[in-house]
Amino acid sequence: MYPDNNWYGHRYILNKYCNCLDKPIFATLQHGWISDQEAKETNVVKRKLKLAPFLSWNSNLNKIYPNDKKIIPIGAPFLYLSKIMNEFNFKSEGTIFFPSHSVPIDYQKNHTGLKNEVNHHLAIEEIQKTAEPPYTVSLYDEDFKNEEVKKVYKDAGWKIISFGSRDNIDFLFKVYEEIYKCNLFVCSDYTSALFYAIFLKKKVRYMNEVSINNKKINLVNIDPKDKLFLKINNSIVNNIKSIVPEIFKNFNYNNNIYNYACDQLGYSNLKEVSELKKIVGIESKIKSYSAYFYKEIIKLNHEIKYYLK
């Protein structure tokens, strides 16, 4: 129904899990991990069609927005993907790095067109000192277009990958496969991929800063235009650190880390096929037609606003 329902192939995955062809669903899908701090600062469940439910990953949003009775936690699409993925027969090896990424321009969003600065040279140096080769860097589509950034990793002998536009329906399939291939996962920011890697039982490290001569140096500078995350970034990081401090020190994986990831991904909220079909309206002709019709209206509205810009 909404365009971002199928960012990263989320809607496609839910349809596939339900053994259905990909089609609009009568709902709004949470398309990435949302911290409690972000949810409290922004109305992330806001939608024009209140009759359609907001499908969250876990029950945190129910607590933050208790008056919205249409918030239904169903678990992250990545969890459903894990149920339909074929098993891999290759041996995992090496380390994958997900650096903080830029945010593409979206004329319908406020949090858009942002460039976060990452000290890629320092990140490479630290990872090669502490992690096993071979090394892979996953660059978001916006950053993959930056030849200077790619050259830094190419010169260091790293494999450079990108999963393409967030509109690619196989985006999350590729994320799953590339994380699965590696033994170690490292990120410089809070990202959904961190929880995906933990769920796949990889040792992870949250590397937002490194120590040089007993002095801590930040790896990432948030875009000055990003007023929201400049305000809440420290609070988000400190909250994660209070729950799983070990992943900030070195690569780690244990039951506490795994349980935290499962809680954030909404593992306990996973639905059986029959229940999920009812929630997203797949078996209702009225809801299916309504979702398609509303999708076309939103598409037209977006096109008009784009050209007016």
Tab-separated table of N, CA and C in Angstrom, residues 185-187 189-190 194-195 198 202-209 237 240-254 256-258 260:
chain	number	residue	atom	x	y	z
A	185	PHE	N	31.083	-9.859	12.384
A	185	PHE	CA	30.318	-8.719	11.876
A	185	PHE	C	30.689	-7.489	12.685
A	186	VAL	N	30.903	-6.363	12.002
A	186	VAL	CA	31.214	-5.122	12.706
A	186	VAL	C	30.441	-3.980	12.059
A	187	CYS	N	29.945	-3.067	12.892
A	187	CYS	CA	29.234	-1.889	12.394
A	187	CYS	C	29.703	-0.673	13.167
A	189	ASP	N	27.535	1.932	13.626
A	189	ASP	CA	26.301	2.636	13.926
A	189	ASP	C	25.238	1.614	14.309
A	190	TYR	N	24.149	2.071	14.951
A	190	TYR	CA	23.035	1.159	15.219
A	190	TYR	C	22.308	0.929	13.897
A	194	LEU	N	22.881	-5.231	12.469
A	194	LEU	CA	23.513	-5.703	13.702
A	194	LEU	C	22.681	-6.810	14.325
A	195	PHE	N	21.377	-6.606	14.395
A	195	PHE	CA	20.492	-7.603	15.000
A	195	PHE	C	20.338	-8.826	14.097
A	198	ILE	N	23.457	-10.980	14.750
A	198	ILE	CA	23.358	-11.680	16.035
A	198	ILE	C	22.393	-12.848	15.920
A	202	LYS	N	26.440	-14.743	14.740
A	202	LYS	CA	27.776	-14.268	14.422
A	202	LYS	C	28.336	-13.481	15.600
A	203	LYS	N	29.625	-13.506	15.770
A	203	LYS	CA	30.248	-12.630	16.750
A	203	LYS	C	30.223	-11.214	16.183
A	204	VAL	N	29.777	-10.263	17.001
A	204	VAL	CA	29.594	-8.901	16.503
A	204	VAL	C	30.382	-7.896	17.334
A	205	ARG	N	30.670	-6.780	16.686
A	205	ARG	CA	31.308	-5.659	17.389
A	205	ARG	C	30.657	-4.361	16.939
A	206	TYR	N	30.285	-3.526	17.901
A	206	TYR	CA	29.757	-2.196	17.642
A	206	TYR	C	30.939	-1.244	17.787
A	207	MET	N	31.478	-0.786	16.669
A	207	MET	CA	32.717	-0.002	16.677
A	207	MET	C	32.429	1.442	16.258
A	208	ASN	N	31.900	2.215	17.180
A	208	ASN	CA	31.623	3.619	16.884
A	208	ASN	C	32.802	4.526	17.236
A	209	GLU	N	33.789	3.950	17.912
A	209	GLU	CA	34.993	4.692	18.254
A	209	GLU	C	36.153	3.721	18.454
A	237	VAL	N	22.888	5.051	21.862
A	237	VAL	CA	24.126	4.270	22.021
A	237	VAL	C	24.296	3.829	23.472
A	240	ILE	N	21.965	0.902	24.365
A	240	ILE	CA	22.453	-0.376	23.837
A	240	ILE	C	23.637	-0.859	24.669
A	241	LYS	N	24.511	0.082	25.005
A	241	LYS	CA	25.714	-0.258	25.775
A	241	LYS	C	25.371	-0.765	27.174
A	242	SER	N	24.274	-0.272	27.739
A	242	SER	CA	23.873	-0.708	29.080
A	242	SER	C	23.347	-2.143	29.080
A	243	ILE	N	22.880	-2.611	27.929
A	243	ILE	CA	22.310	-3.958	27.828
A	243	ILE	C	23.340	-4.980	27.352
A	244	VAL	N	24.124	-4.587	26.338
A	244	VAL	CA	25.126	-5.512	25.786
A	244	VAL	C	26.480	-4.803	25.684
A	245	PRO	N	27.074	-4.438	26.821
A	245	PRO	CA	28.338	-3.678	26.800
A	245	PRO	C	29.484	-4.432	26.142
A	246	GLU	N	29.397	-5.764	26.156
A	246	GLU	CA	30.511	-6.564	25.643
A	246	GLU	C	30.758	-6.384	24.157
A	247	ILE	N	29.727	-6.006	23.378
A	247	ILE	CA	29.930	-5.877	21.930
A	247	ILE	C	30.640	-4.573	21.578
A	248	PHE	N	30.798	-3.670	22.543
A	248	PHE	CA	31.518	-2.427	22.300
A	248	PHE	C	33.021	-2.597	22.556
A	249	LYS	N	33.383	-3.693	23.197
A	249	LYS	CA	34.781	-3.910	23.566
A	249	LYS	C	35.521	-4.755	22.539
A	250	ASN	N	34.850	-5.783	22.062
A	250	ASN	CA	35.471	-6.694	21.106
A	250	ASN	C	34.358	-7.495	20.442
A	251	PHE	N	34.743	-8.416	19.570
A	251	PHE	CA	33.750	-9.272	18.939
A	251	PHE	C	33.213	-10.255	19.971
A	252	ASN	N	31.887	-10.301	20.090
A	252	ASN	CA	31.283	-11.167	21.094
A	252	ASN	C	29.952	-11.735	20.623
A	253	TYR	N	29.626	-12.886	21.201
A	253	TYR	CA	28.305	-13.491	21.013
A	253	TYR	C	28.044	-14.370	22.223
A	254	ASN	N	26.882	-14.188	22.849
A	254	ASN	CA	26.494	-15.041	23.971
A	254	ASN	C	24.968	-15.013	24.075
A	256	ASN	N	22.997	-13.607	26.261
A	256	ASN	CA	22.454	-12.281	26.559
A	256	ASN	C	22.330	-11.442	25.291
A	257	ILE	N	23.365	-11.501	24.463
A	257	ILE	CA	23.369	-10.753	23.199
A	257	ILE	C	22.287	-11.293	22.270
A	258	TYR	N	22.189	-12.614	22.196
A	258	TYR	CA	21.199	-13.243	21.310
A	258	TYR	C	19.770	-12.907	21.759
A	260	TYR	N	18.774	-10.336	23.435
A	260	TYR	CA	18.516	-8.919	23.171
A	260	TYR	C	18.112	-8.719	21.713
